[in-house]
Coordinates of C-alpha atoms and ligand atoms in Angstrom, one line a residue:
Chain A
M7 CA 13.6 152.1 67.2
R8 CA 13.1 150.7 63.6
I9 CA 11.3 153.4 61.1
N10 CA 8.8 151.8 58.1
C11 CA 10.2 153.6 55.4
P12 CA 7.4 154.0 52.6
I13 CA 10.0 153.2 49.9
C14 CA 11.9 150.5 51.4
G15 CA 9.6 149.0 54.4
D16 CA 10.6 148.3 57.6
R17 CA 14.6 149.7 58.6
D18 CA 16.3 149.8 61.8
R19 CA 17.3 153.1 62.9
R20 CA 20.9 153.6 62.3
E21 CA 19.5 153.9 58.3
Y22 CA 17.9 157.1 59.3
Y23 CA 19.6 160.9 60.0
Y24 CA 17.8 162.9 62.7
Q25 CA 16.8 166.4 61.1
G26 CA 14.9 167.2 63.9
A27 CA 11.0 168.5 64.0
A28 CA 8.8 168.7 60.9
V29 CA 8.3 172.8 61.1
T30 CA 11.0 172.5 58.7
L31 CA 9.3 171.1 55.9
D32 CA 7.6 174.9 55.9
R33 CA 10.6 177.3 55.2
P34 CA 10.0 180.8 55.4
A35 CA 10.5 183.5 53.1
P36 CA 14.6 184.6 52.6
D37 CA 13.0 188.4 53.2
A38 CA 10.7 186.9 55.9
E39 CA 11.1 189.1 59.5
E40 CA 13.6 188.1 61.9
A41 CA 10.6 186.6 64.3
V42 CA 9.8 184.2 61.6
W43 CA 13.0 183.0 60.8
E44 CA 14.0 182.4 64.7
D45 CA 10.4 180.5 64.4
Y46 CA 11.6 178.2 62.2
L47 CA 15.5 178.1 63.4
H48 CA 15.0 177.6 66.8
L49 CA 12.1 177.8 68.9
R50 CA 10.4 174.4 69.3
E51 CA 7.1 173.0 70.5
N52 CA 8.9 170.1 72.1
P53 CA 6.6 167.8 73.1
A54 CA 6.5 165.3 75.6
G55 CA 4.3 162.8 73.5
R56 CA 3.1 162.9 70.2
T57 CA 5.8 164.8 67.6
R58 CA 6.4 165.2 64.2
D59 CA 9.8 165.3 62.8
L60 CA 11.9 164.7 59.7
W61 CA 14.1 162.0 59.0
H62 CA 16.1 161.2 56.6
H63 CA 16.6 157.7 55.1
E64 CA 20.4 158.4 54.2
G65 CA 21.4 154.7 54.6
G66 CA 18.6 153.7 52.0
C67 CA 16.5 155.2 49.4
G68 CA 17.4 158.5 50.2
A69 CA 14.2 160.3 51.0
W70 CA 12.9 162.3 53.4
V71 CA 10.1 161.2 56.0
V72 CA 7.9 162.9 58.3
V73 CA 7.5 160.6 61.0
T74 CA 5.0 160.9 63.5
R75 CA 5.4 159.6 66.6
D76 CA 5.6 159.8 70.7
T77 CA 8.6 161.1 72.4
V78 CA 7.8 159.2 75.6
S79 CA 6.9 155.7 74.9
H80 CA 9.3 155.7 71.2
K81 CA 6.4 154.2 69.8
I82 CA 6.0 155.5 65.8
F83 CA 2.3 156.1 64.6
E84 CA 3.4 156.6 61.1
V85 CA 5.6 157.6 58.3
A86 CA 5.4 159.3 55.3
L87 CA 6.9 160.4 52.2
A88 CA 7.7 164.4 53.4
A89 CA 7.5 165.0 49.4
D90 CA 3.6 163.6 49.7
V91 CA 3.9 165.9 53.3
K92 CA 4.6 169.0 51.7
G93 CA 2.8 169.0 48.3
A94 CA -0.6 168.0 50.8
A95 CA 0.0 171.2 52.9
R96 CA 0.3 173.4 48.8
Chain B
M11 CA 23.9 169.9 112.9
R12 CA 27.3 170.8 111.9
F13 CA 29.3 167.4 110.8
S14 CA 33.1 167.2 111.4
G15 CA 35.6 164.5 111.3
W16 CA 35.0 164.5 115.6
R17 CA 31.2 164.0 115.0
V18 CA 31.3 160.7 112.5
L19 CA 33.3 159.4 114.9
R20 CA 31.2 160.5 118.3
E21 CA 28.2 158.8 115.9
G22 CA 30.5 156.1 116.0
L23 CA 30.7 154.8 118.9
T24 CA 27.5 155.7 120.5
G25 CA 25.1 153.6 117.6
N26 CA 24.5 156.8 115.4
K27 CA 21.2 157.5 117.1
G28 CA 22.3 160.9 116.9
W29 CA 22.1 162.0 113.4
A30 CA 18.4 164.3 112.0
P31 CA 16.9 164.7 109.0
H32 CA 19.5 167.1 106.6
W33 CA 15.9 169.7 106.2
R34 CA 12.6 170.1 107.1
D35 CA 9.7 169.1 105.1
P36 CA 7.4 172.4 105.6
E37 CA 3.7 172.6 104.2
P38 CA 3.5 175.6 101.2
K39 CA 3.0 179.3 102.6
A40 CA 0.3 180.7 100.8
E41 CA 2.9 183.3 100.0
Y42 CA 6.6 183.9 99.1
D43 CA 9.3 186.7 98.0
A44 CA 10.5 184.4 95.1
I45 CA 9.5 181.2 93.9
I46 CA 12.3 178.4 92.5
I47 CA 10.6 175.7 89.7
G48 CA 13.0 172.5 90.0
G49 CA 14.5 170.9 92.7
G50 CA 17.6 170.0 90.9
G51 CA 20.8 170.8 91.4
H52 CA 21.0 174.3 89.6
G53 CA 17.5 175.1 91.4
L54 CA 19.3 173.8 94.7
S55 CA 22.4 176.1 94.5
T56 CA 20.2 179.3 93.6
A57 CA 17.7 179.4 96.3
Y58 CA 21.0 178.0 98.6
Y59 CA 22.9 181.6 96.7
L60 CA 19.4 183.5 96.8
A61 CA 19.8 182.6 100.3
K62 CA 23.3 183.5 101.3
N63 CA 24.3 186.1 98.9
H64 CA 21.0 188.1 98.8
G65 CA 19.3 187.7 102.1
M66 CA 16.4 186.1 100.5
T67 CA 15.0 183.5 102.8
N68 CA 11.6 184.5 101.8
I69 CA 12.0 181.5 99.7
A70 CA 10.9 177.9 98.0
V71 CA 11.7 175.5 96.2
L72 CA 8.9 173.6 94.2
E73 CA 9.9 169.8 93.3
K74 CA 7.3 168.0 91.2
G75 CA 8.9 165.0 92.8
Y76 CA 12.1 164.4 95.0
L77 CA 14.8 166.4 96.0
G78 CA 17.3 165.2 93.3
G79 CA 15.5 162.8 91.6
G80 CA 16.4 164.7 87.7
N81 CA 19.5 164.5 86.1
V82 CA 21.4 165.7 88.6
G83 CA 21.0 162.4 90.3
R84 CA 21.4 161.1 86.8
N85 CA 25.0 162.3 85.6
T86 CA 28.4 161.1 85.7
T87 CA 29.6 163.4 87.6
I88 CA 32.1 165.0 85.2
V89 CA 33.5 168.6 86.9
R90 CA 35.7 170.5 84.6
A91 CA 37.0 174.1 83.2
N92 CA 37.7 173.2 79.9
Y93 CA 35.3 175.7 77.0
G94 CA 36.9 177.4 74.8
M95 CA 34.0 180.1 73.6
P96 CA 34.0 183.4 75.3
G97 CA 31.2 183.6 77.4
N98 CA 31.5 179.5 78.5
S99 CA 35.1 180.4 79.2
E100 CA 34.9 182.9 82.1
F101 CA 31.5 180.9 83.2
Y102 CA 33.0 177.6 83.7
S103 CA 36.2 179.2 85.0
H104 CA 34.3 180.7 87.7
S105 CA 32.0 177.5 88.5
L106 CA 34.5 175.4 88.6
K107 CA 36.5 177.9 91.5
L108 CA 33.0 177.7 93.5
W109 CA 33.3 173.5 93.4
E110 CA 36.4 174.1 95.2
G111 CA 35.5 176.0 97.8
M112 CA 32.0 174.1 98.1
E113 CA 32.4 171.3 100.6
Q114 CA 34.2 173.6 103.3
D115 CA 31.2 176.5 102.3
L116 CA 28.5 173.9 103.0
N117 CA 30.0 171.5 105.2
Y118 CA 29.3 168.6 103.5
N119 CA 30.9 166.4 101.6
V120 CA 30.6 166.1 98.0
M121 CA 33.5 163.8 97.6
H122 CA 34.6 165.9 95.1
S123 CA 37.5 164.4 93.4
Q124 CA 40.4 166.4 91.4
R125 CA 42.0 163.2 89.7
G126 CA 42.7 164.7 86.6
I127 CA 40.8 164.6 83.4
I128 CA 42.9 163.8 80.2
N129 CA 41.4 163.9 76.8
L130 CA 43.4 161.8 74.4
F131 CA 43.9 162.7 70.7
H132 CA 45.2 160.2 68.0
S133 CA 46.3 162.6 65.7
D134 CA 48.4 165.8 64.2
G135 CA 45.9 167.6 63.5
Q136 CA 44.1 166.8 66.5
R137 CA 46.7 167.9 68.7
D138 CA 46.9 170.7 67.1
A139 CA 43.3 171.2 68.3
F140 CA 43.5 170.4 71.8
A141 CA 47.5 172.2 72.3
R142 CA 45.0 175.0 71.4
R143 CA 42.0 174.4 73.7
G144 CA 44.6 173.8 76.2
N145 CA 45.9 177.3 75.9
T146 CA 42.7 178.6 75.6
M147 CA 42.5 177.1 79.5
I148 CA 45.8 178.5 80.3
G149 CA 44.7 182.0 79.1
Q150 CA 41.5 182.4 80.9
G151 CA 43.7 181.5 83.9
D152 CA 43.1 177.4 84.6
D153 CA 45.4 174.1 84.5
A154 CA 46.4 172.5 81.4
E155 CA 49.0 170.2 80.4
L156 CA 49.8 168.8 76.8
L157 CA 51.3 164.9 77.4
D158 CA 52.9 163.1 74.8
R159 CA 52.7 159.7 74.3
A160 CA 55.1 158.6 76.8
A161 CA 53.4 160.6 79.4
V162 CA 50.5 159.2 79.4
K163 CA 51.4 155.6 78.9
R164 CA 52.9 156.4 82.3
M165 CA 49.9 157.4 83.9
L166 CA 47.2 155.3 81.6
P167 CA 49.2 151.8 80.5
Y168 CA 46.2 150.3 80.2
L169 CA 44.9 151.8 77.0
D170 CA 45.7 150.1 73.3
F171 CA 48.5 152.7 72.0
D172 CA 48.7 150.7 68.9
N173 CA 45.5 150.4 68.0
A174 CA 45.3 150.0 63.9
R175 CA 43.3 152.8 63.0
F176 CA 43.5 155.0 66.0
P177 CA 46.5 154.8 68.0
V178 CA 47.1 157.3 70.8
Y179 CA 49.0 160.1 70.2
G180 CA 49.5 162.0 73.7
G181 CA 46.4 164.3 76.1
L182 CA 45.1 166.7 77.2
L183 CA 45.4 166.8 81.4
H184 CA 43.3 169.2 83.2
R185 CA 44.6 168.2 86.5
R186 CA 42.1 170.1 88.6
G187 CA 39.1 168.3 86.6
G188 CA 37.3 165.1 88.0
T189 CA 34.2 164.0 89.5
A190 CA 31.9 164.5 93.0
R191 CA 28.9 162.5 94.0
H192 CA 26.2 164.1 92.2
D193 CA 23.4 163.7 95.0
A194 CA 25.3 164.6 97.9
V195 CA 25.6 168.3 95.4
A196 CA 22.2 168.1 95.5
W197 CA 21.7 167.3 99.0
G198 CA 24.3 169.8 100.3
Y199 CA 22.7 172.8 98.5
A200 CA 19.3 171.5 100.0
R201 CA 20.7 171.3 103.3
G202 CA 22.0 174.5 103.3
A203 CA 19.5 176.7 101.7
D204 CA 16.8 174.5 104.0
Q205 CA 19.3 176.1 107.3
R206 CA 18.7 179.8 105.8
G207 CA 15.1 179.4 106.2
V208 CA 14.4 178.5 102.6
D209 CA 11.1 175.7 102.2
L210 CA 12.1 173.1 100.3
I211 CA 8.5 171.9 99.2
Q212 CA 8.9 168.3 97.0
Q213 CA 5.5 166.2 96.0
C214 CA 4.6 169.6 93.9
E215 CA 4.4 170.2 90.9
V216 CA 3.7 173.4 89.6
T217 CA 1.1 173.2 86.4
G218 CA 0.2 176.7 85.7
I219 CA 2.0 180.0 85.7
D220 CA -0.2 183.4 86.8
I221 CA 0.7 185.9 84.6
E222 CA -1.3 189.6 84.9
N223 CA -0.8 192.2 82.4
G224 CA 2.7 191.5 82.1
K225 CA 3.8 190.6 85.4
V226 CA 3.9 187.4 87.2
R227 CA 2.2 186.9 90.3
G228 CA 2.6 183.1 91.3
V229 CA 2.1 179.4 90.4
Q230 CA 0.0 176.8 90.3
T231 CA 0.5 173.8 91.7
T232 CA -0.7 170.2 92.7
R233 CA -0.7 171.9 96.0
G234 CA -2.7 174.7 96.1
P235 CA -1.8 178.1 94.1
I236 CA 1.3 179.8 95.8
R237 CA 1.8 183.9 95.5
A238 CA 5.3 185.2 94.0
K239 CA 6.0 188.6 92.2
K240 CA 9.8 187.1 91.2
V241 CA 9.3 183.4 89.9
G242 CA 12.8 180.8 87.8
I243 CA 12.3 178.5 86.0
V244 CA 15.1 176.0 86.5
V245 CA 13.6 172.2 85.0
A246 CA 16.0 171.2 82.7
G247 CA 14.9 169.0 80.4
R248 CA 11.0 169.9 81.4
S249 CA 12.2 173.7 80.2
G250 CA 9.7 173.4 77.3
Q251 CA 6.3 172.3 78.9
V252 CA 7.1 174.9 81.9
A253 CA 8.0 177.7 79.6
A254 CA 4.7 176.8 77.8
M255 CA 2.7 177.9 80.7
A256 CA 3.9 181.1 80.8
G257 CA 3.2 181.1 77.2
M258 CA 6.8 181.3 75.5
R259 CA 8.9 178.5 73.0
L260 CA 11.9 178.0 73.9
P261 CA 15.0 177.0 71.6
I262 CA 15.2 174.2 73.3
E263 CA 14.6 170.5 72.2
S264 CA 14.7 167.5 74.9
H265 CA 17.0 164.4 73.8
V266 CA 17.9 161.6 75.6
L267 CA 21.2 161.0 76.6
Q268 CA 22.8 157.1 78.5
A269 CA 25.2 156.3 80.7
F270 CA 26.6 152.5 82.0
V271 CA 27.9 151.6 85.2
T272 CA 29.6 148.2 85.7
E273 CA 30.2 146.0 88.4
G274 CA 32.0 147.4 91.3
L275 CA 36.3 146.1 90.5
K276 CA 39.2 147.9 92.3
P277 CA 40.7 150.4 91.7
V278 CA 42.0 150.4 87.6
I279 CA 41.1 153.5 86.5
D280 CA 42.4 156.6 88.5
H281 CA 41.4 159.2 86.4
V282 CA 38.4 160.5 83.5
V283 CA 39.4 159.9 80.2
S284 CA 37.8 160.3 77.0
F285 CA 38.5 159.1 73.7
G286 CA 39.0 161.0 70.6
M287 CA 38.0 159.4 67.9
G288 CA 34.8 158.3 69.4
H289 CA 32.3 159.1 71.7
F290 CA 33.6 157.4 75.2
Y291 CA 34.4 158.3 78.2
I292 CA 35.1 156.4 81.6
S293 CA 35.8 157.2 84.9
Q294 CA 35.9 154.9 88.0
S295 CA 33.6 155.6 91.2
D296 CA 34.5 155.1 94.8
K297 CA 32.7 152.3 94.5
G298 CA 34.7 150.7 91.9
G299 CA 31.9 150.7 89.2
L300 CA 33.1 151.9 85.8
V301 CA 31.0 155.1 85.0
F302 CA 30.6 155.4 81.2
G303 CA 28.8 157.1 78.7
G304 CA 28.6 158.2 75.0
D305 CA 26.7 160.7 72.9
L306 CA 23.1 161.4 72.6
D307 CA 20.8 158.7 70.9
F308 CA 20.2 161.8 68.7
Y309 CA 16.2 162.2 68.3
A310 CA 13.8 164.3 70.6
S311 CA 13.0 162.1 73.8
Y312 CA 11.5 162.4 76.8
A313 CA 12.5 158.5 77.8
S314 CA 14.4 158.2 80.7
R315 CA 16.0 155.2 78.8
G316 CA 17.9 154.9 75.6
N317 CA 18.2 152.6 72.4
M318 CA 20.5 150.3 71.9
P319 CA 22.4 151.8 68.5
M320 CA 24.6 154.8 70.8
M321 CA 24.5 151.7 73.9
E322 CA 26.9 149.5 71.2
H323 CA 28.7 152.8 69.7
V324 CA 29.6 153.6 73.3
M325 CA 30.9 150.0 73.9
E326 CA 32.6 149.5 70.6
A327 CA 34.4 152.5 71.7
G328 CA 35.5 152.0 74.9
M329 CA 36.9 148.1 73.6
T330 CA 38.7 149.9 70.9
L331 CA 41.0 152.0 73.9
M332 CA 40.7 150.0 77.3
P333 CA 40.3 146.2 76.1
M334 CA 40.8 145.6 79.8
I335 CA 37.2 146.8 80.7
G336 CA 35.7 144.3 78.2
K337 CA 35.7 141.2 81.2
A338 CA 33.7 143.7 83.4
K339 CA 29.6 142.9 83.7
V340 CA 27.4 146.3 82.6
L341 CA 25.1 146.3 85.8
R342 CA 23.0 149.4 84.7
S343 CA 21.9 151.3 82.2
W344 CA 19.9 154.7 82.3
G345 CA 19.0 157.9 80.2
G346 CA 18.5 161.4 81.2
I347 CA 16.5 164.4 79.6
M348 CA 19.0 166.9 78.2
D349 CA 17.5 169.9 77.5
M350 CA 19.4 171.3 74.3
T351 CA 20.1 174.3 72.5
P352 CA 20.9 175.0 68.8
D353 CA 24.4 176.3 70.3
G354 CA 25.1 173.9 72.8
S355 CA 25.2 176.7 75.1
P356 CA 23.1 177.8 78.5
I357 CA 20.7 180.5 79.0
I358 CA 20.0 182.4 82.3
D359 CA 17.8 185.2 81.2
K360 CA 14.7 187.1 82.2
T361 CA 12.1 186.3 80.4
D362 CA 9.7 189.1 78.8
T363 CA 7.3 188.6 81.5
E364 CA 7.9 190.9 84.6
G365 CA 9.6 188.7 87.6
L366 CA 9.6 186.2 85.5
F367 CA 13.4 184.3 85.0
I368 CA 14.5 181.5 83.6
D369 CA 17.4 178.9 83.3
C370 CA 18.1 176.4 80.8
G371 CA 19.6 174.9 78.1
W372 CA 22.5 173.3 79.8
C373 CA 22.7 170.1 77.8
Y374 CA 24.3 167.1 78.9
G375 CA 26.7 169.6 80.6
G376 CA 25.2 171.0 83.6
F377 CA 26.4 169.0 86.4
K378 CA 29.7 171.0 86.8
A379 CA 27.6 174.3 86.4
V380 CA 25.7 173.6 89.5
P381 CA 27.7 176.3 91.8
G382 CA 28.1 178.4 88.7
S383 CA 24.8 178.8 87.7
G384 CA 23.3 178.9 90.9
F385 CA 25.4 181.4 92.0
S386 CA 24.6 183.5 88.2
F387 CA 21.2 182.9 88.7
A388 CA 20.5 184.1 92.0
H389 CA 22.5 187.2 91.4
L390 CA 19.7 187.6 87.8
M391 CA 16.9 187.5 90.1
A392 CA 18.0 189.3 93.3
T393 CA 19.3 192.4 91.2
G394 CA 17.9 192.0 88.5
D395 CA 21.6 192.4 86.7
H396 CA 23.3 189.9 84.3
H397 CA 26.1 188.5 86.5
G398 CA 29.4 188.5 84.9
P399 CA 30.3 184.9 84.5
A400 CA 26.7 184.2 82.6
A401 CA 26.6 187.5 81.3
K402 CA 26.5 186.4 77.7
F403 CA 23.8 183.4 78.3
R404 CA 21.4 185.3 76.8
L405 CA 18.0 184.3 75.5
D406 CA 17.7 186.9 72.4
R407 CA 21.0 185.5 70.5
F408 CA 19.1 182.8 69.0
R409 CA 17.0 185.6 67.3
T410 CA 19.6 187.9 66.5
G411 CA 22.4 185.9 65.7
Y412 CA 24.6 188.1 67.9
G413 CA 26.7 186.1 70.6
L414 CA 25.8 182.4 69.8
M415 CA 28.3 180.0 71.4
D416 CA 28.7 176.6 69.2
E417 CA 31.4 175.1 71.3
E418 CA 31.9 172.6 69.2
A419 CA 32.3 174.0 65.9
T420 CA 29.2 172.1 64.5
G421 CA 26.6 175.0 63.2
A422 CA 24.4 176.4 65.4
Q423 CA 21.3 173.8 64.7
H424 CA 19.1 171.7 66.5
N425 CA 20.3 168.3 65.7
L426 CA 24.3 169.3 65.7
H427 CA 24.5 169.1 69.2
Ligands
FAD509 C1 23.5 160.5 81.1 C2 23.4 162.0 81.4 C3 25.3 162.3 82.1 C4 25.7 163.3 82.5 N1 27.2 163.4 82.7 C5 27.1 164.5 82.8 C6 28.4 164.9 83.5 O1 29.5 164.1 83.5 N2 28.7 166.0 83.8 C7 28.2 167.6 83.3 O2 28.7 168.1 84.1 N3 26.7 167.4 83.4 C8 26.5 165.9 83.4 N4 25.2 166.1 82.8 C9 24.1 166.7 82.2 C10 23.6 167.3 84.1 O3 23.3 166.1 84.5 C11 22.2 168.3 83.7 O4 22.4 169.2 82.9 C12 22.0 169.0 85.1 O5 21.4 167.9 85.9 C13 20.9 169.9 84.9 O6 20.4 170.7 85.8 P1 19.5 170.1 87.6 O7 20.4 169.4 88.1 O8 18.6 170.7 87.9 O9 18.6 169.4 86.5 P2 17.6 168.0 87.1 O10 18.2 167.6 88.0 O11 16.8 167.6 85.8 O12 16.3 168.9 88.0 C14 15.1 169.7 87.1 C15 14.1 169.2 88.1 O13 12.4 170.0 87.9 C16 11.8 169.3 88.3 N5 10.4 169.9 87.2 C17 10.3 169.9 86.4 N6 9.3 169.7 85.7 C18 8.1 170.7 87.3 C19 7.4 171.0 87.2 N7 6.1 171.2 86.3 N8 7.1 171.2 88.7 C20 7.6 171.4 89.9 N9 9.0 170.4 89.8 C21 9.1 170.4 88.2 C22 12.0 167.8 87.9 O14 11.8 166.5 88.3 C23 13.6 167.6 88.6 O15 14.0 167.3 89.7 C24 24.9 164.2 82.2 C25 23.4 163.8 82.2 C26 23.2 163.1 81.9 C27 21.4 162.3 81.4
ZN510 ZN1 13.7 154.5 52.1

């Protein structure tokens, strides 16, 4: 598996740390209800197919990237900087 | 048909013409008292214990593929009771006792082999941690022995004891741990359930769960709708999708775990051995193949195959520990889809829908749990009460934070187990 970092280019999966579903970009307010925190921390869509997850290019530029990929075929559709994704959501 | 040594002898002398299929292939009925979704190890053992312990025989197991075609037939077959956390400790202890009576109970040879598991340690700190684990195991009523280097040398002379980076300091021996023939476990429970009247329905994928006024009414399948007042979801790596049919989201992410087997060799590895400084464990099957594996690939996946990085890590770790295996040729490698929970411990619980139960989250360690899980889940489904040894496997622990069982002490977070 290779992930195309927007900053460094195409790199081996080994350079990246996998964080998990990209829901972790939307951190709830500290005083949000228990159910909201459970959603954020634990409950997952866990799709068989297209998914979005967060990886850290720790062996490269250090950027966090949002990877859109297929969990069945391991095909990667899109890699974007998490900073841009988060900025666009605001 | 009962199996016995006498029977094998007679069949051998009469051309093996007397063997019959081990279970029926029934058409699904319109309604059952209970339905189990998933014909893996846990689904089949649940059906068996529902029939045997609770007299519920008007039940069906619905399997989308064939019985035992999932993880139960893809794992590296290690059976042990060396868990430390309250909750896990009593559960796996109970499950191992069921293993010890399984062949007699099922009248089925599952090739359960208590050959002993040796977890190697490679530093003083690790020795202390293993000594503590051994005491926990003894405390829960199971067995553990701390071996020094000389004792390990006598048992496993083929290790690279003086490896420059990871010298072997000793090992924790769990004599009652070992392996079993994975398919046979699925077949044995299938046959036992079938004999008690349970319908095992293959090629029957559940595509929907019918719920009315908060109560389960039955399921939709590729072979038509089937009604039932009780439904149990036992689908391992597919738990997320089946639970979604009931409008649930689970604290589960599915990951791929790989395993490897070499060509058949004469007996060389008599135990199950695990490396303490990398992800590698190994045993030798009765056919002679070295069966070994390591850790998850570490990204969400539904592919029944893994990638090179973990393969490479496992091979490197194996070569570091026991260079003698270097000439064996790897015959096959494969992957299974693991239902990973944030704290690495399982779930056996009711859901918010009346009559709908769930048994999942076995991560990479659910083979050893096959008897215990079925026993406890059947108890819950039949009586509505949690069964003692599995009473802490609650779904709500992730919401409240109370009773999390983080066995590896890495943190109760999705990507850490
Ligand atoms: C490589 C590998 C090594 C492992 N090693 C060990 C080990 O050494 N020791 C250990 O204890 N554990 C081990 N495990 C873990 C263990 O195999 C699993 O935790 C356990 O088998 C899961 O439970 P199961 O047997 O019920 O799952 P499965 O056999 O996967 O059963 C689930 C069944 O549900 C069916 N299903 C799914 N969706 C539907 C649907 N919609 N309708 C109908 N049926 C459906 C599937 O087809 C499948 O047959 C290992 C796993 C892997 C992959
Ligand atoms: Zn980069």
